[in-house]
mmCIF file of C-alpha atoms and ligand atoms in Angstrom:
data_model
loop_
_atom_site.group_PDB
_atom_site.id
_atom_site.type_symbol
_atom_site.label_atom_id
_atom_site.label_comp_id
_atom_site.label_asym_id
_atom_site.label_seq_id
_atom_site.Cartn_x
_atom_site.Cartn_y
_atom_site.Cartn_z
ATOM 1 C CA UNK A 2 -19.608 12.442 12.312
ATOM 2 C CA UNK A 3 -17.604 9.242 12.679
ATOM 3 C CA UNK A 4 -15.666 8.829 15.929
ATOM 4 C CA UNK A 5 -12.868 7.480 13.870
ATOM 5 C CA UNK A 6 -10.214 9.871 12.577
ATOM 6 C CA UNK A 7 -8.366 7.078 10.695
ATOM 7 C CA UNK A 8 -9.446 3.538 9.875
ATOM 8 C CA UNK A 9 -6.861 1.171 8.463
ATOM 9 C CA UNK A 10 -7.845 -2.261 7.301
ATOM 10 C CA UNK A 11 -5.489 -5.066 6.298
ATOM 11 C CA UNK A 12 -2.974 -2.805 4.536
ATOM 12 C CA UNK A 13 -0.091 -4.486 2.673
ATOM 13 C CA UNK A 14 2.588 -2.495 0.995
ATOM 14 C CA UNK A 15 5.978 -3.197 -0.577
ATOM 15 C CA UNK A 16 8.943 -1.487 -2.194
ATOM 16 C CA UNK A 17 10.986 -2.655 -5.150
ATOM 17 C CA UNK A 18 10.566 -5.709 -7.298
ATOM 18 C CA UNK A 19 12.095 -9.129 -7.946
ATOM 19 C CA UNK A 20 15.020 -9.789 -5.612
ATOM 20 C CA UNK A 21 14.835 -6.217 -4.270
ATOM 21 C CA UNK A 22 11.232 -6.549 -3.168
ATOM 22 C CA UNK A 23 10.689 -5.683 0.461
ATOM 23 C CA UNK A 24 7.336 -6.370 2.172
ATOM 24 C CA UNK A 25 7.127 -3.312 4.368
ATOM 25 C CA UNK A 26 3.525 -3.802 5.693
ATOM 26 C CA UNK A 27 2.084 -7.273 5.978
ATOM 27 C CA UNK A 28 -1.546 -6.775 6.795
ATOM 28 C CA UNK A 29 -1.903 -3.810 9.177
ATOM 29 C CA UNK A 30 -5.260 -2.956 10.726
ATOM 30 C CA UNK A 31 -5.913 -0.244 13.226
ATOM 31 C CA UNK A 32 -8.339 2.534 14.159
ATOM 32 C CA UNK A 33 -7.340 5.975 15.472
ATOM 33 C CA UNK A 34 -10.096 7.778 17.486
ATOM 34 C CA UNK A 35 -10.788 11.426 17.009
ATOM 35 C CA UNK A 36 -8.909 13.600 19.522
ATOM 36 C CA UNK A 37 -6.433 10.974 20.677
ATOM 37 C CA UNK A 38 -2.619 10.890 20.495
ATOM 38 C CA UNK A 39 -1.883 7.599 18.901
ATOM 39 C CA UNK A 40 1.696 6.270 18.894
ATOM 40 C CA UNK A 41 3.403 4.030 16.417
ATOM 41 C CA UNK A 42 6.319 2.407 18.126
ATOM 42 C CA UNK A 43 8.854 0.023 16.682
ATOM 43 C CA UNK A 44 12.461 -0.640 15.747
ATOM 44 C CA UNK A 45 14.177 0.672 12.579
ATOM 45 C CA UNK A 46 12.613 -0.765 9.465
ATOM 46 C CA UNK A 47 9.400 -1.853 11.257
ATOM 47 C CA UNK A 48 7.182 0.002 8.743
ATOM 48 C CA UNK A 49 6.159 3.099 10.707
ATOM 49 C CA UNK A 50 7.071 5.712 8.036
ATOM 50 C CA UNK A 51 5.589 3.439 5.286
ATOM 51 C CA UNK A 52 2.310 3.342 7.210
ATOM 52 C CA UNK A 53 2.270 7.185 7.534
ATOM 53 C CA UNK A 54 3.030 7.475 3.784
ATOM 54 C CA UNK A 55 0.104 5.193 2.997
ATOM 55 C CA UNK A 56 -2.210 7.343 5.235
ATOM 56 C CA UNK A 57 -0.862 10.416 3.445
ATOM 57 C CA UNK A 58 -1.671 8.808 0.070
ATOM 58 C CA UNK A 59 1.931 9.041 -0.955
ATOM 59 C CA UNK A 60 2.537 5.284 -1.033
ATOM 60 C CA UNK A 61 -0.084 3.161 -2.623
ATOM 61 C CA UNK A 62 -0.794 -0.064 -0.688
ATOM 62 C CA UNK A 63 -1.097 -3.359 -2.575
ATOM 63 C CA UNK A 64 -4.304 -4.309 -0.755
ATOM 64 C CA UNK A 65 -6.443 -2.936 2.037
ATOM 65 C CA UNK A 66 -8.375 0.152 2.868
ATOM 66 C CA UNK A 67 -7.506 3.505 4.552
ATOM 67 C CA UNK A 68 -10.206 6.021 5.526
ATOM 68 C CA UNK A 69 -9.225 9.459 6.815
ATOM 69 C CA UNK A 70 -11.963 11.674 8.305
ATOM 70 C CA UNK A 71 -14.525 9.573 6.408
ATOM 71 C CA UNK A 72 -12.643 9.995 3.106
ATOM 72 C CA UNK A 73 -11.300 7.010 1.248
ATOM 73 C CA UNK A 74 -7.608 7.775 0.788
ATOM 74 C CA UNK A 75 -7.101 5.357 -2.083
ATOM 75 C CA UNK A 76 -10.021 6.856 -4.035
ATOM 76 C CA UNK A 77 -9.609 10.491 -3.200
ATOM 77 C CA UNK A 78 -6.090 11.095 -1.864
ATOM 78 C CA UNK A 79 -6.127 14.866 -2.422
ATOM 79 C CA UNK A 80 -9.340 15.470 -0.451
ATOM 80 C CA UNK A 81 -8.072 13.219 2.332
ATOM 81 C CA UNK A 82 -4.700 15.047 2.444
ATOM 82 C CA UNK A 83 -6.496 18.341 3.122
ATOM 83 C CA UNK A 84 -7.543 16.879 6.488
ATOM 84 C CA UNK A 85 -3.952 16.095 7.357
ATOM 85 C CA UNK A 86 -1.086 18.130 8.707
ATOM 86 C CA UNK A 87 2.146 16.411 7.769
ATOM 87 C CA UNK A 88 5.355 17.090 9.635
ATOM 88 C CA UNK A 89 8.236 17.266 7.223
ATOM 89 C CA UNK A 90 11.576 15.934 8.346
ATOM 90 C CA UNK A 91 13.633 19.044 9.125
ATOM 91 C CA UNK A 92 16.025 17.925 6.317
ATOM 92 C CA UNK A 93 13.159 18.592 3.877
ATOM 93 C CA UNK A 94 13.012 22.291 4.807
ATOM 94 C CA UNK A 95 14.135 24.442 1.949
ATOM 95 C CA UNK A 96 17.295 26.038 3.248
ATOM 96 C CA UNK A 97 17.056 29.385 1.422
ATOM 97 C CA UNK A 98 13.642 30.354 2.747
ATOM 98 C CA UNK A 99 12.828 32.038 6.083
ATOM 99 C CA UNK A 100 10.552 30.528 8.671
ATOM 100 C CA UNK A 101 7.683 32.805 7.563
ATOM 101 C CA UNK A 102 8.224 32.051 3.845
ATOM 102 C CA UNK A 103 8.285 28.312 4.527
ATOM 103 C CA UNK A 104 5.002 28.423 6.336
ATOM 104 C CA UNK A 105 3.536 30.418 3.439
ATOM 105 C CA UNK A 106 4.915 28.117 0.721
ATOM 106 C CA UNK A 107 3.839 24.873 2.330
ATOM 107 C CA UNK A 108 0.365 26.156 3.143
ATOM 108 C CA UNK A 109 0.002 27.329 -0.422
ATOM 109 C CA UNK A 110 0.624 23.764 -1.629
ATOM 110 C CA UNK A 111 -2.748 22.954 0.031
ATOM 111 C CA UNK A 112 -4.295 26.146 -1.348
ATOM 112 C CA UNK A 113 -4.316 27.679 2.103
ATOM 113 C CA UNK A 114 -3.121 31.307 2.447
ATOM 114 C CA UNK A 115 -2.557 32.134 6.120
ATOM 115 C CA UNK A 116 -2.780 35.799 7.039
ATOM 116 C CA UNK A 117 0.136 37.613 8.658
ATOM 117 C CA UNK A 118 -1.553 37.420 12.053
ATOM 118 C CA UNK A 119 -2.117 33.629 11.626
ATOM 119 C CA UNK A 120 1.528 33.154 10.793
ATOM 120 C CA UNK A 121 2.528 35.192 13.810
ATOM 121 C CA UNK A 122 0.182 33.094 15.943
ATOM 122 C CA UNK A 123 1.915 29.883 14.662
ATOM 123 C CA UNK A 124 5.350 31.285 15.295
ATOM 124 C CA UNK A 125 4.299 32.227 18.810
ATOM 125 C CA UNK A 126 2.721 28.818 19.472
ATOM 126 C CA UNK A 127 5.995 27.133 18.542
ATOM 127 C CA UNK A 128 8.307 29.666 20.201
ATOM 128 C CA UNK A 129 9.749 30.866 16.846
ATOM 129 C CA UNK A 130 8.832 34.565 16.806
ATOM 130 C CA UNK A 131 12.520 35.550 16.939
ATOM 131 C CA UNK A 132 13.204 33.180 14.039
ATOM 132 C CA UNK A 133 10.505 34.644 11.754
ATOM 133 C CA UNK A 134 13.041 36.056 9.266
ATOM 134 C CA UNK A 135 15.831 33.584 9.666
ATOM 135 C CA UNK A 136 16.552 30.860 7.159
ATOM 136 C CA UNK A 137 15.931 27.221 8.132
ATOM 137 C CA UNK A 138 19.643 26.378 7.662
ATOM 138 C CA UNK A 139 20.513 29.011 10.308
ATOM 139 C CA UNK A 140 18.343 27.324 12.921
ATOM 140 C CA UNK A 141 19.212 24.795 15.594
ATOM 141 C CA UNK A 142 17.894 21.226 15.306
ATOM 142 C CA UNK A 143 15.211 21.988 17.931
ATOM 143 C CA UNK A 144 14.133 25.118 16.144
ATOM 144 C CA UNK A 145 13.848 23.256 12.804
ATOM 145 C CA UNK A 146 11.707 20.533 14.460
ATOM 146 C CA UNK A 147 9.412 23.236 15.909
ATOM 147 C CA UNK A 148 9.273 24.928 12.511
ATOM 148 C CA UNK A 149 8.293 21.574 10.945
ATOM 149 C CA UNK A 150 5.474 21.479 13.485
ATOM 150 C CA UNK A 151 4.359 25.016 12.689
ATOM 151 C CA UNK A 152 4.325 24.130 8.977
ATOM 152 C CA UNK A 153 2.236 21.046 9.686
ATOM 153 C CA UNK A 154 -0.270 23.251 11.502
ATOM 154 C CA UNK A 155 -0.338 25.985 8.941
ATOM 155 C CA UNK A 156 -3.395 24.478 7.172
ATOM 156 C CA UNK A 157 -5.260 24.082 10.451
ATOM 157 C CA UNK A 158 -5.606 20.329 10.027
ATOM 158 C CA UNK A 159 -7.933 17.947 11.981
ATOM 159 C CA UNK A 160 -5.315 15.261 12.012
ATOM 160 C CA UNK A 161 -1.574 15.721 12.454
ATOM 161 C CA UNK A 162 1.025 13.071 11.467
ATOM 162 C CA UNK A 163 4.343 13.365 13.152
ATOM 163 C CA UNK A 164 7.274 11.121 12.110
ATOM 164 C CA UNK A 165 9.752 11.086 14.961
ATOM 165 C CA UNK A 166 9.228 14.736 15.919
ATOM 166 C CA UNK A 167 11.784 14.589 18.708
ATOM 167 C CA UNK A 168 14.510 12.539 16.976
ATOM 168 C CA UNK A 169 18.010 13.781 18.011
ATOM 169 C CA UNK A 170 16.706 16.529 20.364
ATOM 170 C CA UNK A 171 18.279 17.001 23.873
ATOM 171 C CA UNK A 172 16.019 16.210 26.858
ATOM 172 C CA UNK A 173 14.827 19.812 27.395
ATOM 173 C CA UNK A 174 14.024 20.338 23.744
ATOM 174 C CA UNK A 175 12.163 17.002 23.678
ATOM 175 C CA UNK A 176 10.005 18.023 26.647
ATOM 176 C CA UNK A 177 9.276 21.343 24.925
ATOM 177 C CA UNK A 178 8.065 19.551 21.758
ATOM 178 C CA UNK A 179 5.947 17.210 23.964
ATOM 179 C CA UNK A 180 4.319 20.213 25.578
ATOM 180 C CA UNK A 181 3.462 21.582 22.089
ATOM 181 C CA UNK A 182 2.088 18.240 20.906
ATOM 182 C CA UNK A 183 -0.180 18.168 23.973
ATOM 183 C CA UNK A 184 -1.432 21.633 23.135
ATOM 184 C CA UNK A 185 -2.466 20.270 19.688
ATOM 185 C CA UNK A 186 -4.470 17.608 21.345
ATOM 186 C CA UNK A 187 -6.098 20.180 23.662
ATOM 187 C CA UNK A 188 -7.168 22.043 20.536
ATOM 188 C CA UNK A 189 -9.151 18.963 19.637
ATOM 189 C CA UNK A 190 -6.837 17.596 16.972
ATOM 190 C CA UNK A 191 -6.009 13.953 16.391
ATOM 191 C CA UNK A 192 -2.286 13.160 16.401
ATOM 192 C CA UNK A 193 -0.382 10.114 15.160
ATOM 193 C CA UNK A 194 3.249 10.079 16.174
ATOM 194 C CA UNK A 195 6.011 7.599 15.408
ATOM 195 C CA UNK A 196 8.711 7.082 17.936
ATOM 196 C CA UNK A 197 11.414 4.673 19.069
ATOM 197 C CA UNK A 198 10.861 5.496 22.730
ATOM 198 C CA UNK A 199 8.254 3.988 25.003
ATOM 199 C CA UNK A 200 8.944 6.890 27.339
ATOM 200 C CA UNK A 201 7.774 9.272 24.653
ATOM 201 C CA UNK A 202 4.744 7.096 23.962
ATOM 202 C CA UNK A 203 4.004 6.865 27.672
ATOM 203 C CA UNK A 204 4.265 10.582 28.151
ATOM 204 C CA UNK A 205 2.089 11.540 25.166
ATOM 205 C CA UNK A 206 -0.092 8.760 23.822
ATOM 206 C CA UNK A 207 -3.423 7.316 24.965
ATOM 207 C CA UNK A 208 -2.781 4.263 22.862
ATOM 208 C CA UNK A 209 0.214 2.761 21.121
ATOM 209 C CA UNK A 210 0.578 0.201 18.379
ATOM 210 C CA UNK A 211 3.836 -1.701 18.319
ATOM 211 C CA UNK A 212 4.929 -2.444 14.814
ATOM 212 C CA UNK A 213 7.576 -5.049 14.075
ATOM 213 C CA UNK A 214 8.565 -6.292 10.604
ATOM 214 C CA UNK A 215 5.473 -4.909 9.018
ATOM 215 C CA UNK A 216 3.018 -6.324 11.537
ATOM 216 C CA UNK A 217 1.215 -4.932 14.583
ATOM 217 C CA UNK A 218 2.390 -7.162 17.541
ATOM 218 C CA UNK A 219 0.489 -5.210 20.243
ATOM 219 C CA UNK A 220 -1.948 -2.311 20.553
ATOM 220 C CA UNK A 221 -2.958 -0.913 23.935
ATOM 221 C CA UNK A 222 -2.426 1.947 26.382
ATOM 222 C CA UNK A 223 1.328 2.393 27.179
ATOM 223 C CA UNK A 224 0.708 1.529 30.822
ATOM 224 C CA UNK A 225 -0.939 -1.791 29.972
ATOM 225 C CA UNK A 226 1.789 -2.594 27.429
ATOM 226 C CA UNK A 227 4.503 -1.909 29.986
ATOM 227 C CA UNK A 228 2.749 -3.905 32.685
ATOM 228 C CA UNK A 229 2.232 -6.853 30.339
ATOM 229 C CA UNK A 230 5.852 -6.760 29.245
ATOM 230 C CA UNK A 231 7.203 -6.455 32.781
ATOM 231 C CA UNK A 232 10.407 -4.923 31.602
ATOM 232 C CA UNK A 233 12.273 -1.985 32.905
ATOM 233 C CA UNK A 234 13.044 1.172 30.887
ATOM 234 C CA UNK A 235 16.603 1.399 29.677
ATOM 235 C CA UNK A 236 18.349 4.596 28.803
ATOM 236 C CA UNK A 237 21.163 4.247 26.259
ATOM 237 C CA UNK A 238 23.933 6.787 25.581
ATOM 238 C CA UNK A 239 27.201 6.749 23.811
ATOM 239 C CA UNK A 240 29.008 8.780 26.399
ATOM 240 C CA UNK A 241 32.125 8.077 28.457
ATOM 241 C CA UNK A 242 31.559 8.566 32.138
ATOM 242 C CA UNK A 243 33.335 6.993 35.114
ATOM 243 C CA UNK A 244 30.579 4.863 36.631
ATOM 244 C CA UNK A 245 32.130 4.547 40.141
ATOM 245 C CA UNK A 246 32.640 8.346 40.428
ATOM 246 C CA UNK A 247 29.096 9.347 39.445
ATOM 247 C CA UNK A 248 26.584 10.712 41.989
ATOM 248 C CA UNK A 249 23.474 8.571 42.395
ATOM 249 C CA UNK A 250 21.050 9.315 39.557
ATOM 250 C CA UNK A 251 17.418 9.521 40.630
ATOM 251 C CA UNK A 252 15.430 6.464 39.513
ATOM 252 C CA UNK A 253 18.544 4.601 38.257
ATOM 253 C CA UNK A 254 18.433 0.919 39.225
ATOM 254 C CA UNK A 255 21.395 -0.452 37.373
ATOM 255 C CA UNK A 256 24.174 1.123 35.256
ATOM 256 C CA UNK A 257 26.491 -0.736 32.919
ATOM 257 C CA UNK A 258 28.608 -0.330 29.873
ATOM 258 C CA UNK A 259 27.782 -2.494 26.875
ATOM 259 C CA UNK A 260 30.793 -1.909 24.657
ATOM 260 C CA UNK A 261 31.042 1.881 24.418
ATOM 261 C CA UNK A 262 27.372 2.418 25.270
ATOM 262 C CA UNK A 263 26.196 3.340 28.711
ATOM 263 C CA UNK A 264 22.872 1.551 29.587
ATOM 264 C CA UNK A 265 20.870 2.558 32.679
ATOM 265 C CA UNK A 266 17.857 0.649 33.830
ATOM 266 C CA UNK A 267 15.605 3.105 35.552
ATOM 267 C CA UNK A 268 12.299 3.407 37.361
ATOM 268 C CA UNK A 269 11.993 7.045 36.310
ATOM 269 C CA UNK A 270 13.427 7.706 32.787
ATOM 270 C CA UNK A 271 12.571 11.446 32.825
ATOM 271 C CA UNK A 272 14.401 12.123 36.119
ATOM 272 C CA UNK A 273 17.343 9.886 35.282
ATOM 273 C CA UNK A 274 17.741 11.427 31.875
ATOM 274 C CA UNK A 275 17.695 14.898 33.316
ATOM 275 C CA UNK A 276 20.303 14.022 35.924
ATOM 276 C CA UNK A 277 22.484 12.215 33.367
ATOM 277 C CA UNK A 278 22.343 15.302 31.210
ATOM 278 C CA UNK A 279 23.452 17.470 34.115
ATOM 279 C CA UNK A 280 26.279 15.111 34.985
ATOM 280 C CA UNK A 281 27.423 14.997 31.328
ATOM 281 C CA UNK A 282 27.469 18.793 31.356
ATOM 282 C CA UNK A 283 29.732 18.730 34.418
ATOM 283 C CA UNK A 284 32.149 16.473 32.508
ATOM 284 C CA UNK A 285 31.882 18.769 29.485
ATOM 285 C CA UNK A 286 30.114 16.011 27.464
ATOM 286 C CA UNK A 287 26.747 17.640 26.969
ATOM 287 C CA UNK A 288 27.525 18.393 23.351
ATOM 288 C CA UNK A 289 28.114 14.717 22.805
ATOM 289 C CA UNK A 290 24.619 13.984 24.193
ATOM 290 C CA UNK A 291 22.974 16.778 22.205
ATOM 291 C CA UNK A 292 24.592 15.928 18.936
ATOM 292 C CA UNK A 293 23.124 12.498 18.419
ATOM 293 C CA UNK A 294 25.492 10.241 20.285
ATOM 294 C CA UNK A 295 22.686 9.831 22.715
ATOM 295 C CA UNK A 296 20.044 7.554 21.375
ATOM 296 C CA UNK A 297 17.508 9.097 23.696
ATOM 297 C CA UNK A 298 15.519 6.536 25.567
ATOM 298 C CA UNK A 299 14.890 3.087 24.182
ATOM 299 C CA UNK A 300 12.925 1.522 26.901
ATOM 300 C CA UNK A 301 10.789 -1.595 26.974
ATOM 301 C CA UNK A 302 12.190 -2.264 23.511
ATOM 302 C CA UNK A 303 9.636 -3.449 20.993
ATOM 303 C CA UNK A 304 11.216 -6.863 20.803
ATOM 304 C CA UNK A 305 10.580 -7.390 24.479
ATOM 305 C CA UNK A 306 7.058 -5.959 24.431
ATOM 306 C CA UNK A 307 5.137 -8.770 22.908
ATOM 307 C CA UNK A 308 1.756 -9.808 24.223
HETATM 308 N N1 ATP B 17 12.085 3.984 -0.502
HETATM 309 C C1 ATP B 17 12.305 2.706 -0.103
HETATM 310 N N2 ATP B 17 12.746 1.781 -0.997
HETATM 311 C C2 ATP B 17 12.963 0.514 -0.647
HETATM 312 N N3 ATP B 17 12.734 -0.007 0.568
HETATM 313 C C3 ATP B 17 12.270 0.873 1.501
HETATM 314 C C4 ATP B 17 12.045 2.284 1.192
HETATM 315 N N4 ATP B 17 11.565 2.905 2.326
HETATM 316 C C5 ATP B 17 11.584 1.932 3.293
HETATM 317 N N5 ATP B 17 11.984 0.757 2.799
HETATM 318 C C6 ATP B 17 12.014 -0.534 3.529
HETATM 319 O O1 ATP B 17 10.736 -0.803 4.033
HETATM 320 C C7 ATP B 17 10.808 -1.327 5.402
HETATM 321 C C8 ATP B 17 10.003 -0.386 6.313
HETATM 322 O O2 ATP B 17 10.729 0.864 6.350
HETATM 323 P P1 ATP B 17 10.143 2.134 7.147
HETATM 324 O O3 ATP B 17 10.988 3.299 6.666
HETATM 325 O O4 ATP B 17 8.700 2.195 6.949
HETATM 326 O O5 ATP B 17 10.501 1.740 8.629
HETATM 327 P P2 ATP B 17 10.439 2.634 9.912
HETATM 328 O O6 ATP B 17 9.700 1.829 10.993
HETATM 329 O O7 ATP B 17 9.917 3.972 9.647
HETATM 330 O O8 ATP B 17 11.969 2.669 10.358
HETATM 331 P P3 ATP B 17 12.809 3.871 11.096
HETATM 332 O O9 ATP B 17 12.488 3.689 12.555
HETATM 333 O O10 ATP B 17 14.221 3.518 10.761
HETATM 334 O O11 ATP B 17 12.388 5.198 10.590
HETATM 335 C C9 ATP B 17 12.280 -1.425 5.699
HETATM 336 O O12 ATP B 17 12.664 -2.781 5.450
HETATM 337 C C10 ATP B 17 12.957 -0.467 4.733
HETATM 338 O O13 ATP B 17 14.258 -0.875 4.424
HETATM 339 MG MG1 MG B 18 10.754 5.918 9.784
#
């Protein structure tokens, strides 16, 4: 059996035509080893989701080759897709169905029919047992993200593709999802995850590729990328706090406002983030952080992290 879970060679892909044509991937090559958590990091529009769509066989590249678990995706997309668990954006969950029904419906698309006990096991794994008979639209953002993970796992895939699985989650919910993703790795699965945050990549991934404008500009372990870039993590939050009245935040090196956005350079993003969250709660602003005004952590931004 090949050690490679995914092999991508010189993939180019575009959208639209004529004046509307966008070159989304401009010759991407990378290998994902079996059993690793591989991160795709990059700014908005870098091409991360397009690359996942190509791996899933949903977007057909103009040139190049993609092999998933030794299956040529371009020749046999359906067989390749059976090796993949694909995390749907929570917006794609059908509102009217319950968690249990959604798992059943999505698995059935792959001709997999999980037993009641397997569904219960999935709900337990993703802390959703109490949500089994609730509809997706009644769930919190974190519960929907976890349900999307449970659905991705419903076919017991070798390889799991996660597109921003923690986007818009508060710090505690993010860590909970990270814990669940690590469990998937411990089960021997291969995981590819897209993210905007180097902290997320650092916490989860053995290797990270940084995509920028359709090209891979660096690929290495998060630690080596950070060391090479020699930049400090920066937390960014759209939250109004009086800087001179704040208690010292662990790890925080420098705090400033850039327009309405608070930026904190930190040596320990996790600890700073947790403390910031607690302070925001004391000021009654935690809802603001949890509801998407907080961009999470954008540290060692891709633009700075060039080799
Ligand atoms: N359906 C589409 N039609 C036209 N252009 C698209 C489409 N989807 C993506 N693009 C364009 O392709 C490029 C790559 O987009 P993609 O969604 O892959 O980026 P991304 O790295 O996932 O960004 P984000 O971090 O915002 O999710 C962008 O220029 C984007 O505008
Ligand atoms: Mg995307």
